[in-house]
XYZ file of C-alpha atoms in Angstrom:
751
model
C 9.226 -24.722 9.430
C 7.874 -26.762 12.185
C 9.412 -30.026 13.265
C 7.687 -33.089 12.020
C 6.478 -34.641 15.365
C 5.708 -38.236 16.595
C 2.166 -38.133 15.137
C 3.018 -40.790 12.760
C 4.250 -43.084 15.435
C 1.222 -42.254 17.358
C -1.080 -43.132 14.529
C 0.650 -46.552 14.337
C 0.158 -47.181 17.967
C -3.546 -46.175 17.670
C -4.130 -48.343 14.766
C -4.393 -51.189 17.261
C -6.190 -49.222 19.966
C -9.199 -46.978 19.985
C -8.456 -43.632 21.352
C -11.043 -41.026 20.856
C -11.498 -41.367 17.120
C -10.362 -44.873 16.080
C -12.697 -47.930 16.641
C -11.615 -50.273 19.384
C -11.812 -53.361 16.925
C -12.509 -56.484 19.070
C -12.478 -54.653 22.302
C -16.188 -54.621 22.659
C -15.936 -58.537 23.092
C -13.515 -58.152 26.072
C -14.142 -56.377 29.390
C -11.290 -54.275 30.651
C -9.181 -55.584 33.652
C -10.759 -54.642 37.030
C -7.468 -53.422 38.368
C -7.229 -51.001 35.375
C -10.850 -49.860 35.742
C -10.165 -48.995 39.375
C -6.977 -47.028 38.474
C -8.933 -45.010 35.898
C -11.709 -44.216 38.418
C -9.109 -43.093 40.932
C -7.547 -41.136 38.195
C -11.011 -39.290 37.431
C -11.692 -38.663 41.019
C -8.568 -36.673 41.224
C -9.398 -34.426 38.323
C -11.577 -31.222 38.137
C -13.550 -31.804 34.912
C -15.603 -28.659 34.315
C -16.526 -29.642 30.759
C -17.640 -33.111 31.838
C -15.204 -34.637 29.323
C -15.180 -37.779 31.308
C -18.860 -38.371 31.530
C -18.616 -41.735 29.746
C -16.298 -43.144 32.386
C -19.056 -45.161 34.111
C -20.103 -48.941 34.023
C -17.929 -51.838 34.236
C -16.163 -52.004 30.904
C -13.698 -49.183 30.739
C -12.683 -50.171 27.192
C -15.662 -48.269 26.006
C -14.833 -45.064 27.865
C -13.848 -42.009 25.947
C -10.084 -41.723 25.342
C -9.419 -45.299 26.455
C -8.142 -48.109 24.328
C -7.625 -51.796 25.418
C -5.566 -54.710 24.054
C -7.937 -56.915 22.061
C -7.085 -60.139 23.853
C -6.433 -59.368 27.499
C -8.544 -56.272 27.808
C -5.611 -54.399 29.403
C -5.622 -50.627 28.993
C -2.749 -49.718 26.726
C -3.894 -46.081 25.713
C -5.180 -42.997 27.651
C -5.747 -39.928 25.331
C -6.910 -36.958 27.387
C -5.479 -34.234 25.330
C -7.393 -31.052 25.545
C -9.600 -30.898 22.398
C -9.490 -27.021 22.113
C -6.262 -26.069 23.566
C -5.495 -22.202 23.991
C -2.686 -20.299 25.536
C -4.618 -19.701 28.610
C -6.308 -22.842 30.161
C -9.890 -22.820 29.478
C -13.065 -24.730 30.791
C -12.159 -27.940 28.932
C -8.803 -28.402 30.818
C -8.550 -31.217 33.304
C -7.335 -29.686 36.369
C -5.525 -31.947 38.880
C -6.416 -31.847 42.480
C -4.546 -33.082 45.483
C -5.686 -36.643 45.147
C -2.873 -38.771 43.499
C -3.690 -39.792 40.027
C -3.158 -43.612 40.173
C -1.957 -44.652 36.612
C 1.055 -46.395 37.813
C -1.242 -49.653 38.174
C -1.793 -49.495 34.415
C 1.004 -51.877 33.799
C 0.327 -52.341 30.108
C 0.017 -48.597 29.310
C 1.832 -47.790 26.068
C 0.345 -44.262 25.252
C -0.532 -41.413 27.449
C -1.475 -38.045 26.553
C -2.749 -35.365 28.812
C -1.341 -32.301 26.891
C -2.759 -28.891 27.170
C -4.606 -29.656 30.459
C -3.841 -27.938 33.735
C -2.035 -30.785 35.627
C 0.552 -29.626 38.153
C 1.274 -32.347 40.625
C 4.747 -33.479 39.631
C 4.446 -37.140 40.912
C 0.736 -37.987 41.052
C 0.509 -39.311 37.486
C 2.953 -42.093 38.224
C 2.963 -42.913 41.915
C 0.355 -45.268 43.196
C -0.433 -43.417 46.441
C 3.134 -44.281 47.689
C 3.881 -41.060 49.739
C 5.106 -41.810 53.065
C 4.068 -40.050 56.135
C 6.973 -37.756 55.661
C 5.567 -36.631 52.216
C 8.732 -37.794 50.421
C 8.510 -39.281 46.884
C 9.587 -42.649 46.591
C 12.666 -43.535 44.254
C 12.251 -44.300 40.607
C 12.525 -48.051 41.276
C 8.959 -48.118 42.533
C 7.609 -47.061 39.092
C 5.599 -49.471 37.232
C 5.580 -47.973 33.598
C 7.726 -50.454 31.829
C 5.603 -50.715 28.730
C 5.164 -46.834 28.125
C 6.218 -45.880 24.612
C 4.508 -42.530 24.059
C 4.121 -39.901 26.865
C 2.855 -36.276 26.044
C 2.698 -33.983 29.144
C 3.151 -30.829 27.143
C 1.473 -27.477 27.903
C 0.888 -28.266 31.649
C 2.569 -27.143 34.941
C 4.834 -30.077 35.884
C 7.922 -29.316 37.899
C 11.314 -30.639 37.126
C 11.318 -33.643 39.541
C 9.205 -35.509 37.055
C 12.254 -35.778 34.767
C 14.115 -37.884 37.230
C 11.392 -40.529 37.069
C 11.154 -40.543 33.300
C 14.925 -41.112 32.573
C 14.432 -44.535 34.071
C 11.526 -45.551 31.691
C 13.707 -47.492 29.123
C 10.571 -48.270 26.807
C 9.987 -44.674 25.895
C 10.167 -43.851 22.331
C 8.562 -40.348 22.379
C 8.510 -37.774 25.273
C 6.990 -34.384 25.040
C 7.387 -32.146 28.189
C 7.458 -28.896 26.352
C 6.108 -25.796 27.775
C 5.879 -26.745 31.321
C 7.486 -25.402 34.558
C 10.637 -27.372 34.341
C 14.019 -25.645 35.452
C 17.284 -26.706 36.756
C 19.733 -29.155 34.992
C 18.579 -31.403 32.144
C 19.249 -35.057 33.323
C 21.994 -36.384 31.032
C 20.632 -40.006 31.381
C 18.167 -39.176 28.616
C 20.883 -39.648 26.158
C 21.243 -43.263 27.375
C 17.687 -44.368 26.911
C 18.086 -47.221 24.357
C 14.725 -46.540 22.442
C 14.149 -42.848 22.637
C 13.772 -41.231 19.135
C 11.654 -38.016 19.850
C 12.379 -35.671 22.844
C 10.651 -32.360 23.204
C 11.706 -30.196 26.112
C 11.229 -26.730 24.527
C 9.843 -23.708 26.334
C 10.941 -24.385 29.776
C 13.863 -23.088 32.047
C 16.267 -25.989 31.790
C 19.949 -25.400 31.772
C 22.920 -27.543 30.612
C 26.076 -27.159 28.557
C 25.718 -28.197 24.966
C 28.915 -30.296 25.403
C 27.444 -32.263 28.125
C 23.955 -32.540 26.478
C 24.820 -33.246 22.926
C 27.772 -35.484 23.722
C 25.918 -38.439 24.866
C 25.081 -41.606 23.028
C 21.432 -40.762 21.731
C 21.602 -44.013 19.783
C 18.239 -43.536 17.922
C 17.297 -39.965 18.391
C 15.567 -38.304 15.555
C 13.950 -35.173 16.990
C 15.537 -33.032 19.744
C 13.750 -29.926 20.818
C 15.619 -27.867 23.442
C 14.321 -24.514 22.186
C 13.731 -21.627 24.444
C 15.836 -22.869 27.372
C 19.282 -22.022 28.647
C 21.646 -24.465 26.842
C 25.050 -22.681 26.832
C 28.606 -23.066 25.590
C 29.622 -24.218 22.120
C 28.273 -26.986 20.133
C 30.570 -30.069 20.218
C 31.957 -31.753 17.236
C 30.508 -35.016 18.515
C 27.089 -33.546 17.322
C 27.926 -35.276 14.040
C 27.667 -38.719 15.570
C 23.898 -38.232 15.894
C 23.436 -39.817 12.447
C 19.696 -40.419 12.762
C 18.905 -36.854 13.767
C 16.248 -35.186 11.528
C 15.144 -32.126 13.607
C 17.295 -30.147 15.960
C 15.735 -27.056 17.647
C 18.326 -25.180 19.856
C 16.532 -21.767 19.335
C 16.347 -19.112 21.957
C 19.289 -20.477 24.148
C 22.798 -19.110 24.991
C 24.803 -21.282 22.636
C 27.972 -19.412 21.652
C 31.081 -20.237 19.528
C 30.482 -21.553 15.865
C 28.797 -24.340 13.997
C 31.080 -27.222 13.869
C 32.007 -28.692 10.486
C 31.120 -32.090 11.526
C 27.543 -31.176 11.162
C 28.009 -32.345 7.617
C 27.510 -35.790 8.799
C 23.852 -35.312 9.629
C 22.643 -36.802 6.414
C 18.980 -37.181 7.675
C 18.738 -33.661 8.946
C 15.434 -31.867 7.930
C 15.330 -28.985 10.340
C 18.303 -27.060 12.010
C 17.236 -24.125 14.014
C 19.757 -22.510 16.169
C 18.276 -18.840 15.950
C 18.337 -16.297 18.788
C 21.600 -17.508 20.352
C 25.212 -15.991 20.643
C 26.892 -17.821 17.693
C 29.783 -15.441 16.971
C 32.175 -17.214 14.646
C 32.158 -17.648 10.824
C 30.219 -20.411 9.142
C 32.673 -23.205 8.370
C 34.167 -22.697 4.890
C 34.456 -26.487 4.344
C 32.260 -29.268 5.912
C 33.783 -32.565 6.860
C 32.533 -36.059 6.308
C 31.537 -35.525 2.568
C 31.794 -39.391 1.992
C 29.126 -40.098 4.682
C 25.888 -39.189 2.711
C 25.150 -41.224 -0.284
C 24.422 -38.194 -2.526
C 27.968 -36.710 -1.526
C 26.080 -33.356 -1.108
C 25.665 -31.441 2.098
C 22.285 -32.009 3.896
C 20.652 -33.896 1.085
C 17.070 -33.636 2.644
C 17.481 -30.366 4.713
C 14.358 -28.124 4.302
C 14.770 -25.510 6.977
C 18.037 -23.782 8.121
C 17.593 -20.945 10.584
C 20.658 -19.216 12.141
C 18.912 -15.760 12.457
C 19.526 -13.208 15.294
C 22.937 -14.452 16.228
C 26.308 -12.822 15.806
C 27.751 -14.568 12.790
C 30.581 -12.879 10.952
C 32.440 -13.306 7.715
C 31.290 -14.486 4.202
C 28.553 -16.772 3.142
C 30.299 -20.115 2.383
C 29.750 -21.885 -0.933
C 28.157 -25.042 0.379
C 25.001 -23.129 1.251
C 24.420 -23.019 -2.474
C 24.525 -26.866 -2.828
C 21.460 -27.625 -0.319
C 19.215 -28.755 -3.099
C 15.930 -29.347 -0.961
C 16.154 -26.270 0.948
C 12.893 -24.330 1.510
C 13.714 -21.892 4.041
C 16.985 -20.089 4.675
C 17.142 -17.448 7.363
C 20.496 -15.756 8.285
C 18.959 -12.477 9.113
C 20.103 -10.253 12.066
C 23.749 -11.228 12.108
C 26.991 -9.504 11.103
C 27.655 -11.314 7.896
C 29.704 -9.271 5.311
C 31.135 -9.375 1.793
C 28.989 -9.978 -1.443
C 25.990 -12.125 -1.854
C 27.857 -14.840 -3.833
C 27.041 -15.904 -7.332
C 27.430 -19.600 -6.465
C 23.682 -20.229 -6.628
C 23.712 -19.330 -10.132
C 26.643 -21.650 -11.206
C 25.888 -24.996 -9.493
C 26.688 -28.006 -11.519
C 24.790 -31.160 -11.984
C 21.440 -29.688 -10.767
C 18.598 -31.185 -12.834
C 16.108 -28.494 -11.598
C 18.245 -25.391 -11.547
C 19.587 -23.684 -8.545
C 17.794 -24.153 -5.198
C 14.613 -25.433 -6.819
C 12.673 -25.616 -3.756
C 13.642 -22.501 -1.941
C 10.601 -20.454 -0.983
C 11.727 -18.113 1.831
C 15.317 -16.250 1.665
C 16.092 -13.844 4.522
C 19.559 -12.221 4.484
C 18.169 -8.934 6.102
C 19.935 -6.851 8.694
C 23.564 -7.731 7.886
C 26.587 -5.830 6.217
C 26.281 -7.559 2.655
C 27.704 -5.272 -0.064
C 27.797 -5.326 -3.846
C 25.283 -5.925 -6.586
C 22.231 -8.240 -6.373
C 23.189 -11.326 -8.302
C 21.249 -12.710 -11.282
C 20.513 -16.096 -9.701
C 17.960 -14.527 -7.632
C 15.469 -14.294 -10.555
C 15.994 -18.013 -11.199
C 14.412 -19.116 -7.846
C 11.050 -20.129 -9.472
C 9.513 -21.092 -6.136
C 10.526 -18.192 -4.140
C 7.646 -16.526 -2.235
C 9.518 -14.197 0.298
C 12.797 -12.389 -0.362
C 14.122 -10.048 2.285
C 17.387 -8.195 1.855
C 16.340 -5.316 4.156
C 19.093 -3.275 5.943
C 22.376 -4.255 4.209
C 24.879 -2.183 2.303
C 23.912 -3.429 -1.137
C 24.624 -1.054 -4.114
C 24.706 -1.031 -7.746
C 21.818 -2.105 -9.681
C 19.429 -5.242 -9.958
C 20.407 -7.047 -13.125
C 17.956 -6.427 -15.908
C 17.060 -9.976 -15.983
C 15.613 -9.673 -12.386
C 12.536 -8.386 -13.979
C 12.282 -10.088 -17.381
C 14.541 -12.938 -18.323
C 14.459 -13.892 -22.030
C 16.223 -17.297 -21.658
C 13.668 -18.628 -19.325
C 10.714 -20.754 -20.481
C 8.607 -19.307 -17.664
C 8.510 -15.826 -16.201
C 11.063 -15.094 -13.541
C 9.853 -15.265 -9.807
C 6.230 -16.337 -10.587
C 5.475 -17.045 -6.933
C 6.990 -14.057 -5.289
C 4.695 -12.358 -2.766
C 6.999 -10.251 -0.649
C 10.284 -8.361 -1.765
C 12.034 -6.156 0.754
C 15.088 -4.129 -0.472
C 14.753 -1.338 1.854
C 17.509 0.333 3.798
C 20.339 -0.427 1.254
C 22.404 1.637 -1.005
C 20.787 0.941 -4.445
C 21.387 4.509 -5.865
C 22.311 3.011 -9.276
C 19.319 0.802 -9.567
C 17.677 1.945 -12.802
C 14.997 -0.537 -13.621
C 12.631 -2.412 -11.421
C 10.082 -4.403 -13.045
C 7.625 -6.381 -11.056
C 4.493 -6.372 -12.929
C 2.198 -9.360 -13.477
C 2.762 -11.066 -10.050
C 0.489 -11.421 -7.076
C 2.130 -8.786 -4.831
C -0.385 -7.373 -2.273
C -0.430 -5.034 0.690
C 1.670 -2.017 0.511
C 4.964 -1.119 -1.219
C 8.145 -0.946 0.653
C 9.005 2.380 2.124
C 12.607 2.867 1.205
C 11.972 2.613 -2.521
C 12.436 6.553 -2.193
C 16.087 5.993 -1.481
C 16.510 4.623 -5.133
C 17.808 7.964 -6.610
C 18.948 6.493 -9.949
C 15.655 4.708 -10.638
C 14.295 5.337 -14.238
C 11.587 2.647 -14.687
C 9.316 1.372 -12.062
C 6.550 -1.106 -12.990
C 4.261 -2.865 -10.477
C 1.242 -3.105 -12.665
C -1.203 -5.880 -12.509
C -0.586 -6.854 -8.925
C -2.940 -6.516 -5.839
C -1.408 -3.624 -4.144
C -3.852 -1.580 -1.943
C -1.414 1.262 -0.956
C 1.946 2.704 -0.717
C 3.110 2.353 2.920
C 3.083 4.718 5.614
C 6.504 6.682 5.449
C 7.579 9.839 3.619
C 10.329 8.247 1.485
C 8.529 6.691 -1.447
C 9.636 7.327 -5.141
C 7.511 10.295 -6.331
C 4.621 9.739 -4.047
C 6.144 9.774 -0.550
C 3.734 9.129 2.404
C 1.099 6.598 1.836
C -0.982 4.136 3.643
C -3.897 3.246 1.382
C -4.651 6.675 0.547
C -2.569 8.254 -2.386
C -3.813 11.723 -1.303
C -1.346 11.883 1.496
C 1.399 13.608 -0.248
C 5.057 13.736 0.485
C 7.824 16.433 0.697
C 9.527 17.539 -2.497
C 12.772 16.344 -1.252
C 11.574 12.688 -1.007
C 11.039 12.073 -4.659
C 13.017 10.518 -7.402
C 12.971 13.464 -10.004
C 14.824 11.297 -12.582
C 12.116 8.799 -12.804
C 11.123 8.243 -16.453
C 8.533 5.391 -16.472
C 6.118 4.802 -13.568
C 3.391 1.998 -13.877
C 1.083 1.345 -11.059
C -1.712 0.196 -13.218
C -4.176 -2.664 -12.380
C -3.957 -2.661 -8.573
C -6.329 -1.634 -5.907
C -4.915 1.875 -4.968
C -7.154 4.397 -3.467
C -7.117 8.164 -2.835
C -6.463 11.167 -4.823
C -3.373 11.645 -7.219
C -0.590 13.342 -5.221
C 0.842 16.598 -6.332
C 4.487 15.529 -5.657
C 4.467 13.735 -8.802
C 4.645 16.840 -10.645
C 8.228 17.129 -9.532
C 9.315 14.184 -11.620
C 10.390 16.317 -14.398
C 11.923 13.587 -16.551
C 8.701 11.415 -16.510
C 7.770 10.234 -20.071
C 5.225 7.603 -19.127
C 2.754 7.595 -16.304
C 0.104 4.775 -15.914
C -2.088 4.473 -12.887
C -5.088 3.169 -14.743
C -7.386 0.591 -13.380
C -7.302 1.507 -9.733
C -9.771 3.296 -7.392
C -8.361 6.720 -7.494
C -10.637 9.647 -6.884
C -10.473 13.400 -6.769
C -9.879 15.916 -9.580
C -6.966 16.132 -12.088
C -5.050 18.798 -10.565
C -2.790 21.152 -12.318
C 0.489 19.734 -11.210
C 0.379 17.151 -14.022
C 0.905 19.931 -16.389
C 4.374 20.340 -15.060
C 5.554 17.056 -16.656
C 6.486 18.726 -20.024
C 8.236 15.572 -21.362
C 5.313 13.233 -20.693
C 4.437 11.219 -23.749
C 2.018 8.695 -22.381
C -0.622 9.342 -19.657
C -3.058 6.709 -18.620
C -5.583 7.607 -15.951
C -8.540 5.638 -17.286
C -10.751 3.412 -15.280
C -10.703 5.236 -11.920
C -12.995 7.564 -10.228
C -11.517 10.749 -11.087
C -14.037 13.794 -11.664
C -13.968 17.424 -12.650
C -12.767 19.136 -15.770
C -9.503 19.000 -17.723
C -7.150 21.275 -16.443
C -5.681 24.060 -18.728
C -2.272 23.128 -17.490
C -2.541 20.154 -19.977
C -1.648 22.738 -22.614
C 1.881 22.436 -21.502
C 2.033 18.607 -22.335
C 2.779 19.225 -26.047
C 4.719 15.897 -26.190
C 1.783 13.660 -25.406
C 1.327 10.685 -27.854
C -1.247 8.833 -25.880
C -3.967 10.366 -23.531
C -6.385 8.018 -22.135
C -8.837 9.347 -19.536
C -11.716 6.920 -20.249
C -14.118 5.375 -17.687
C -13.890 8.156 -15.120
C -16.409 10.738 -13.978
C -14.964 13.862 -15.853
C -17.465 16.385 -17.059
C -17.658 19.909 -18.877
C -16.750 20.582 -22.597
C -13.670 19.305 -24.252
C -11.520 22.458 -24.382
C -10.795 23.726 -28.079
C -7.062 23.968 -27.203
C -6.743 20.111 -27.331
C -6.683 20.635 -31.148
C -4.017 23.130 -31.092
C -1.242 21.746 -28.710
C -1.046 18.081 -29.237
C 0.762 17.900 -32.425
C 2.205 14.361 -31.530
C -1.150 12.860 -30.182
C -1.898 9.441 -31.629
C -4.622 8.188 -29.147
C -7.216 10.180 -27.391
C -9.522 8.125 -25.152
C -12.267 9.963 -23.426
C -14.811 7.117 -23.392
C -17.508 6.709 -20.676
C -17.263 10.106 -18.892
C -19.857 12.954 -18.717
C -18.368 15.298 -21.192
C -20.985 17.478 -22.960
C -21.745 20.169 -25.462
C -20.549 19.922 -29.039
C -17.671 18.116 -30.293
C -14.847 20.766 -31.048
C -14.283 20.936 -34.815
C -10.622 21.778 -33.878
C -9.976 18.152 -32.938
C -9.397 17.762 -36.668
C -6.113 19.604 -36.312
C -4.575 16.548 -34.389
C -2.436 15.896 -37.311
C -0.945 12.662 -35.742
C -4.127 11.105 -34.444
C -4.990 7.448 -35.062
C -7.634 6.711 -32.520
C -10.324 8.959 -31.202
C -12.936 7.287 -28.734
C -15.351 9.715 -27.353
C -18.233 7.245 -26.985
C -20.693 6.957 -24.022
C -20.653 10.752 -22.964
C -23.326 13.458 -23.432
C -22.257 15.120 -26.573
C -24.817 16.981 -28.429
C -25.105 18.679 -31.985
C -23.849 17.390 -35.241
C -20.676 15.741 -36.101
C -18.301 18.361 -37.439
C -17.618 18.052 -41.115
C -14.059 18.742 -40.353
C -13.757 15.340 -39.013
C -13.364 14.085 -42.603
C -10.179 16.143 -42.666
C -8.005 14.488 -40.088
C -4.840 15.144 -42.187
C -1.582 13.422 -41.504
C 1.822 14.167 -42.745
C 2.792 14.260 -46.443
C 4.094 10.600 -47.195
C 6.612 9.755 -49.822
C 3.722 8.647 -51.969
C 2.942 12.393 -52.683
C -0.471 11.762 -51.348
C -2.012 13.155 -48.227
C -3.655 10.426 -46.334
C -5.643 10.278 -43.169
C -4.006 8.619 -40.263
C -7.266 7.950 -38.193
C -7.875 4.255 -37.989
C -10.547 4.243 -35.319
C -13.480 6.622 -34.662
C -16.007 5.943 -31.889
C -18.799 8.498 -31.397
C -21.455 6.069 -30.222
C -23.580 6.360 -26.929
C -24.021 10.212 -27.134
C -26.888 12.650 -28.017
C -25.521 13.607 -31.482
C -27.979 14.557 -34.140
C -27.885 14.980 -37.935
C -26.491 12.660 -40.467
C -22.978 11.394 -41.157
C -21.084 13.907 -42.998
C -20.256 12.971 -46.393
C -16.679 14.235 -45.627
C -16.224 11.214 -43.343
C -15.510 9.193 -46.476
C -12.325 10.880 -46.786
C -10.985 8.811 -43.933
C -9.234 6.406 -46.200
C -7.370 4.701 -43.429
C -10.341 3.909 -41.317
C -10.689 0.503 -39.808
C -13.083 0.830 -36.959
C -16.206 3.175 -37.081
C -18.840 3.361 -34.546
C -21.540 5.952 -35.170
C -24.977 6.953 -33.887
C -27.834 8.421 -36.129
C -28.865 9.895 -39.375
C -28.398 8.358 -42.875
C -25.311 6.314 -43.971
C -23.642 8.175 -46.915
C -23.354 5.997 -50.104
C -19.715 6.898 -50.302
C -18.890 5.174 -46.974
C -18.431 2.124 -48.931
C -15.421 3.590 -50.560
C -13.537 3.154 -47.291
C -11.845 -0.146 -48.371
C -9.664 -0.449 -45.327
C -12.692 -0.436 -42.980
C -12.470 -3.794 -41.157
C -14.984 -3.122 -38.244
C -18.193 -1.258 -38.596
C -20.825 -1.105 -35.743
C -23.977 1.029 -36.590
C -26.248 -1.341 -34.364
C -28.690 0.066 -31.930
C -28.676 3.641 -32.973
C -31.124 5.842 -34.772
C -29.870 5.504 -38.227
C -32.454 5.603 -41.144
C -32.513 5.249 -44.919
C -31.025 2.628 -47.164
C -27.875 0.724 -46.418
C -25.373 1.588 -49.252
C -25.191 -1.337 -51.584
C -21.955 -0.587 -53.163
C -18.312 -1.664 -52.797
C -17.105 -2.508 -49.282
C -20.439 -2.141 -47.415
C -21.506 -5.493 -48.821
C -18.848 -7.164 -46.679
C -20.569 -6.307 -43.339
C -23.194 -8.777 -41.746
C -26.555 -7.787 -40.445
C -25.218 -7.548 -36.845
C -23.413 -4.256 -37.877
C -26.892 -2.686 -38.604
C -29.548 -4.251 -36.315
C -31.390 -2.191 -33.779
C -31.974 0.698 -36.138
C -35.639 1.189 -36.785
C -35.412 3.295 -39.838
C -32.713 1.331 -41.611
C -33.359 -0.957 -44.583
C -31.843 -2.866 -47.343
C -28.429 -4.682 -47.574
C -28.061 -7.606 -45.323
C -31.188 -6.571 -43.288
C -34.498 -8.464 -43.906
C -36.233 -5.178 -43.923
C -36.703 -3.974 -47.587
C -36.508 -0.333 -48.566
C -39.445 1.404 -50.418
C -39.412 0.661 -54.101
C -37.069 -2.277 -53.748
C -39.785 -4.520 -55.398
C -40.163 -2.198 -58.486
C -36.383 -2.099 -58.900
C -36.069 -5.781 -58.976
C -35.404 -7.201 -62.459
C -38.030 -9.498 -63.833
C -37.335 -13.064 -64.261
C -36.230 -14.292 -67.845
C -39.438 -16.467 -67.807
C -41.718 -13.460 -66.896
């Protein structure tokens, strides 16, 4: 999390001045001071301005110039804002390069705000010294400076040399100083800590050096932001750091700080960001923190949002107080030597009205030596976006509640986008349920190490591929192409349920999945898979559910499917399959309840042997290229003998629409007493169809049906929408009368 800078203060200052964006209210009535105008002209003459940014700097009233703001009554210049409007890491044509001519701003005695950030200014003294170099070229002492009103100074992203710091420690009016990303090196002047008004100091990304004890042991009476990141601060953090009670942002990242984190840090009640990453911290985190009575909430770091101690040498266990930082958004302890178990403290916090760590979005404990099971409190982090536990020694299993908590009013981890459990020892993990989230990109490569995994569900996400390594579950090596198969040794043979449906996966179905001999449910529907259905799927003899629908698979049904005698559901709809339905389907699938072949290119006659599917409930072969008549045997889909001593048909839905079938509806179809949904095609409607009292949905519209609609029994309950679009159909709810209807009408009593 980036530090909150001094922009709010700058805004308050600019509310009374113009700058480049705000109107200079009242200043148009006042001409600027002549001495200020001359100083600005000298300043301009010392700059190389390739983009002509200072083209408005002409005329007598400098208060109207771009980037200049004046005091409303005296006309004195109080703000100069010349920051590069389009900064880049490489200085561009809009930078203001300083030349050898001194930039005489010291005469602007009322100057309060100066910003020349992201330009290419390099002369260390020219901004401040009014042409005061002597013949020897020496720089006058700081007592000659005339910047007693300066409040905000931003010289960041330039090439200033360290001598400028010796001048600035004497500007007692300074509230904000930004000298980050310059060419500063050597010692940091300790007198900065004595500046009475200084609140924001940014010296990051330089080559400055000082001991932490010296640098942080000063007064720092009002300091709120301290940025010493990417320098060379060294030695231990002093316990006196707890005296900086106004401190809100402390960035010591990328230095050489060693030792430990002092327990006195608990006194920093206003701390929002603490970054001590990329250092040499080599002790344990303090088990207890001192000064619990200091903060009004009596809880550690009541407003802390970002805590980063990554890339250090921390050892020992995670302390309990970490779980009590209620407003924490980011916690990064990665790349350390932490050991022990991930504590359960987050899940057992008391007096938390919004649950544990309600604001946490980013948790990174990767590359440590943590052991044990994954605690259940992880799934309670409702705002968590990124969870990284990579490269530890975690073992056991993820709690079942990780994927589906029953006691939560909302689903667990609703905002999770990234989960990394790779390079652990989760051999006992049996269930991983991540469906219905917004996971995108590729899956994690070390899922292939989860040898105990039985159920894996990442359906209804936005996955595009399965990483580039050879250790993935049953699939192995993937980028975004599932056709890149893995070696047989890198699978999880015990996997029972595998669901990748409703993603954006591409490529062909890899053959390695055929080695998952215990697989009972495979769902890779609603993706962008292509290629043929290869014979290896026939090796999954225990498979009960197979969903390959809504992909781009083509070719014919492989004969190896005859081995799948346990199938209860086979859905291959909305693909590009062709050829005939092999007759053996009616012989081997004794347990098949659902057969979905909709929207393919199957052709030829419908096999009469389909009626041998003794357990069938749903048959959907709509929108293919079948020809011929409906087999009369379809009226004899027979189920098992029920205790009512009566053989009933189990078929509840039959859809034959959108084909090239001919002939009428066999009268035998009226034997399907359990039929609820019927969608047909052409011919005459048998009168006995009305005897299907369980029929709840009937769609005969837009076909080639002809003849009268039966006017008996159940058929009278369907509306005209069930029959429209059949030119030869008449009677019933349609407005078209059948021939002879007028003669058959009974005469009125008065006739």
